[in-house]
Amino acid sequence: MLVYVYAALWAVIAIYLFAVAIRVNKILFLGAGLFTFMAVWWLVNELINVNLFDGMYGIIFRVVMGIVLALFIIFYVISKKKGSGN
């Protein structure tokens, strides 16, 4: 039951970030996409009989999370450097 709460939590955060990204900063779309991915992954993990956090699926999850977080950091640093130069 708690897994559904996690999936709903990630989905609510994703919706909030999509709404904020339109008004504040476009970089938040990347974060919203990450939380959408997490919500879907947690929900699918609960609905099917395969554990998506073990084995090859777990590696795929961790690699996607790492890549998106690294991109988020890179884009954030680039946007801060552009903002400080003005």
PDB file of C-alpha atoms in Angstrom:
ATOM      1  CA  MET A   1       0.000   0.000   0.000  1.00  0.00           C
ATOM      2  CA  LEU A   2       2.852   2.380   0.804  1.00  0.00           C
ATOM      3  CA  VAL A   3       4.208   1.932  -2.727  1.00  0.00           C
ATOM      4  CA  TYR A   4       1.068   3.571  -4.113  1.00  0.00           C
ATOM      5  CA  VAL A   5       1.660   6.510  -1.773  1.00  0.00           C
ATOM      6  CA  TYR A   6       5.221   6.838  -3.109  1.00  0.00           C
ATOM      7  CA  ALA A   7       3.994   6.728  -6.705  1.00  0.00           C
ATOM      8  CA  ALA A   8       1.342   9.348  -5.947  1.00  0.00           C
ATOM      9  CA  LEU A   9       3.917  11.509  -4.147  1.00  0.00           C
ATOM     10  CA  TRP A  10       6.313  11.433  -7.107  1.00  0.00           C
ATOM     11  CA  ALA A  11       3.423  12.216  -9.476  1.00  0.00           C
ATOM     12  CA  VAL A  12       2.279  15.208  -7.400  1.00  0.00           C
ATOM     13  CA  ILE A  13       5.833  16.557  -7.250  1.00  0.00           C
ATOM     14  CA  ALA A  14       6.155  16.103 -11.038  1.00  0.00           C
ATOM     15  CA  ILE A  15       2.915  17.982 -11.697  1.00  0.00           C
ATOM     16  CA  TYR A  16       4.025  20.776  -9.376  1.00  0.00           C
ATOM     17  CA  LEU A  17       7.410  21.046 -11.098  1.00  0.00           C
ATOM     18  CA  PHE A  18       5.767  21.146 -14.528  1.00  0.00           C
ATOM     19  CA  ALA A  19       3.595  24.047 -13.348  1.00  0.00           C
ATOM     20  CA  VAL A  20       6.519  25.894 -11.773  1.00  0.00           C
ATOM     21  CA  ALA A  21       8.811  25.297 -14.767  1.00  0.00           C
ATOM     22  CA  ILE A  22       6.435  27.175 -17.041  1.00  0.00           C
ATOM     23  CA  ARG A  23       6.654  30.300 -14.864  1.00  0.00           C
ATOM     24  CA  VAL A  24      10.081  30.177 -13.227  1.00  0.00           C
ATOM     25  CA  ASN A  25      12.826  28.213 -14.948  1.00  0.00           C
ATOM     26  CA  LYS A  26      12.811  25.784 -17.858  1.00  0.00           C
ATOM     27  CA  ILE A  27      15.454  23.608 -16.175  1.00  0.00           C
ATOM     28  CA  LEU A  28      12.732  22.329 -13.850  1.00  0.00           C
ATOM     29  CA  PHE A  29      11.229  20.380 -16.762  1.00  0.00           C
ATOM     30  CA  LEU A  30      14.172  17.996 -16.367  1.00  0.00           C
ATOM     31  CA  GLY A  31      13.320  17.527 -12.690  1.00  0.00           C
ATOM     32  CA  ALA A  32       9.654  17.044 -13.518  1.00  0.00           C
ATOM     33  CA  GLY A  33      10.587  14.385 -16.049  1.00  0.00           C
ATOM     34  CA  LEU A  34      12.700  12.641 -13.422  1.00  0.00           C
ATOM     35  CA  PHE A  35       9.847  12.567 -10.924  1.00  0.00           C
ATOM     36  CA  THR A  36       7.465  11.333 -13.632  1.00  0.00           C
ATOM     37  CA  PHE A  37       9.900   8.513 -14.404  1.00  0.00           C
ATOM     38  CA  MET A  38      10.087   7.651 -10.707  1.00  0.00           C
ATOM     39  CA  ALA A  39       6.289   7.632 -10.319  1.00  0.00           C
ATOM     40  CA  VAL A  40       5.822   5.331 -13.298  1.00  0.00           C
ATOM     41  CA  TRP A  41       8.669   3.033 -12.203  1.00  0.00           C
ATOM     42  CA  TRP A  42       7.274   2.656  -8.657  1.00  0.00           C
ATOM     43  CA  LEU A  43       3.742   2.046  -9.931  1.00  0.00           C
ATOM     44  CA  VAL A  44       4.792  -0.507 -12.555  1.00  0.00           C
ATOM     45  CA  ASN A  45       6.981  -2.240  -9.968  1.00  0.00           C
ATOM     46  CA  GLU A  46       3.940  -2.757  -7.778  1.00  0.00           C
ATOM     47  CA  LEU A  47       1.579  -3.829 -10.572  1.00  0.00           C
ATOM     48  CA  ILE A  48       3.745  -6.524 -12.210  1.00  0.00           C
ATOM     49  CA  ASN A  49       5.381  -9.584 -10.691  1.00  0.00           C
ATOM     50  CA  VAL A  50       8.942  -8.532 -11.597  1.00  0.00           C
ATOM     51  CA  ASN A  51      10.977  -6.602  -9.042  1.00  0.00           C
ATOM     52  CA  LEU A  52      12.207  -3.572 -10.973  1.00  0.00           C
ATOM     53  CA  PHE A  53      14.729  -2.593  -8.294  1.00  0.00           C
ATOM     54  CA  ASP A  54      16.837  -5.771  -8.505  1.00  0.00           C
ATOM     55  CA  GLY A  55      19.144  -7.110 -11.176  1.00  0.00           C
ATOM     56  CA  MET A  56      19.358  -5.515 -14.612  1.00  0.00           C
ATOM     57  CA  TYR A  57      16.221  -3.414 -14.058  1.00  0.00           C
ATOM     58  CA  GLY A  58      17.736  -1.937 -10.913  1.00  0.00           C
ATOM     59  CA  ILE A  59      20.889  -1.067 -12.813  1.00  0.00           C
ATOM     60  CA  ILE A  60      18.832   0.604 -15.546  1.00  0.00           C
ATOM     61  CA  PHE A  61      16.931   2.604 -12.916  1.00  0.00           C
ATOM     62  CA  ARG A  62      20.130   3.755 -11.213  1.00  0.00           C
ATOM     63  CA  VAL A  63      21.836   4.661 -14.502  1.00  0.00           C
ATOM     64  CA  VAL A  64      18.857   6.721 -15.681  1.00  0.00           C
ATOM     65  CA  MET A  65      18.678   8.475 -12.295  1.00  0.00           C
ATOM     66  CA  GLY A  66      22.403   9.207 -12.341  1.00  0.00           C
ATOM     67  CA  ILE A  67      22.382  10.544 -15.892  1.00  0.00           C
ATOM     68  CA  VAL A  68      19.401  12.811 -15.295  1.00  0.00           C
ATOM     69  CA  LEU A  69      20.813  14.112 -12.019  1.00  0.00           C
ATOM     70  CA  ALA A  70      24.204  14.765 -13.654  1.00  0.00           C
ATOM     71  CA  LEU A  71      22.477  16.634 -16.502  1.00  0.00           C
ATOM     72  CA  PHE A  72      20.469  18.635 -13.991  1.00  0.00           C
ATOM     73  CA  ILE A  73      23.656  19.686 -12.177  1.00  0.00           C
ATOM     74  CA  ILE A  74      25.423  20.577 -15.438  1.00  0.00           C
ATOM     75  CA  PHE A  75      22.481  22.657 -16.714  1.00  0.00           C
ATOM     76  CA  TYR A  76      22.133  24.352 -13.328  1.00  0.00           C
ATOM     77  CA  VAL A  77      25.796  25.352 -13.248  1.00  0.00           C
ATOM     78  CA  ILE A  78      25.622  26.625 -16.839  1.00  0.00           C
ATOM     79  CA  SER A  79      22.499  28.674 -16.112  1.00  0.00           C
ATOM     80  CA  LYS A  80      24.092  30.157 -12.973  1.00  0.00           C
ATOM     81  CA  LYS A  81      27.201  31.175 -14.921  1.00  0.00           C
ATOM     82  CA  LYS A  82      25.054  32.847 -17.591  1.00  0.00           C
ATOM     83  CA  GLY A  83      23.053  34.646 -14.906  1.00  0.00           C
ATOM     84  CA  SER A  84      26.100  35.981 -13.078  1.00  0.00           C
ATOM     85  CA  GLY A  85      27.687  37.334 -16.277  1.00  0.00           C
ATOM     86  CA  ASN A  86      24.818  39.761 -16.988  1.00  0.00           C
TER      87      ASN A  86
END
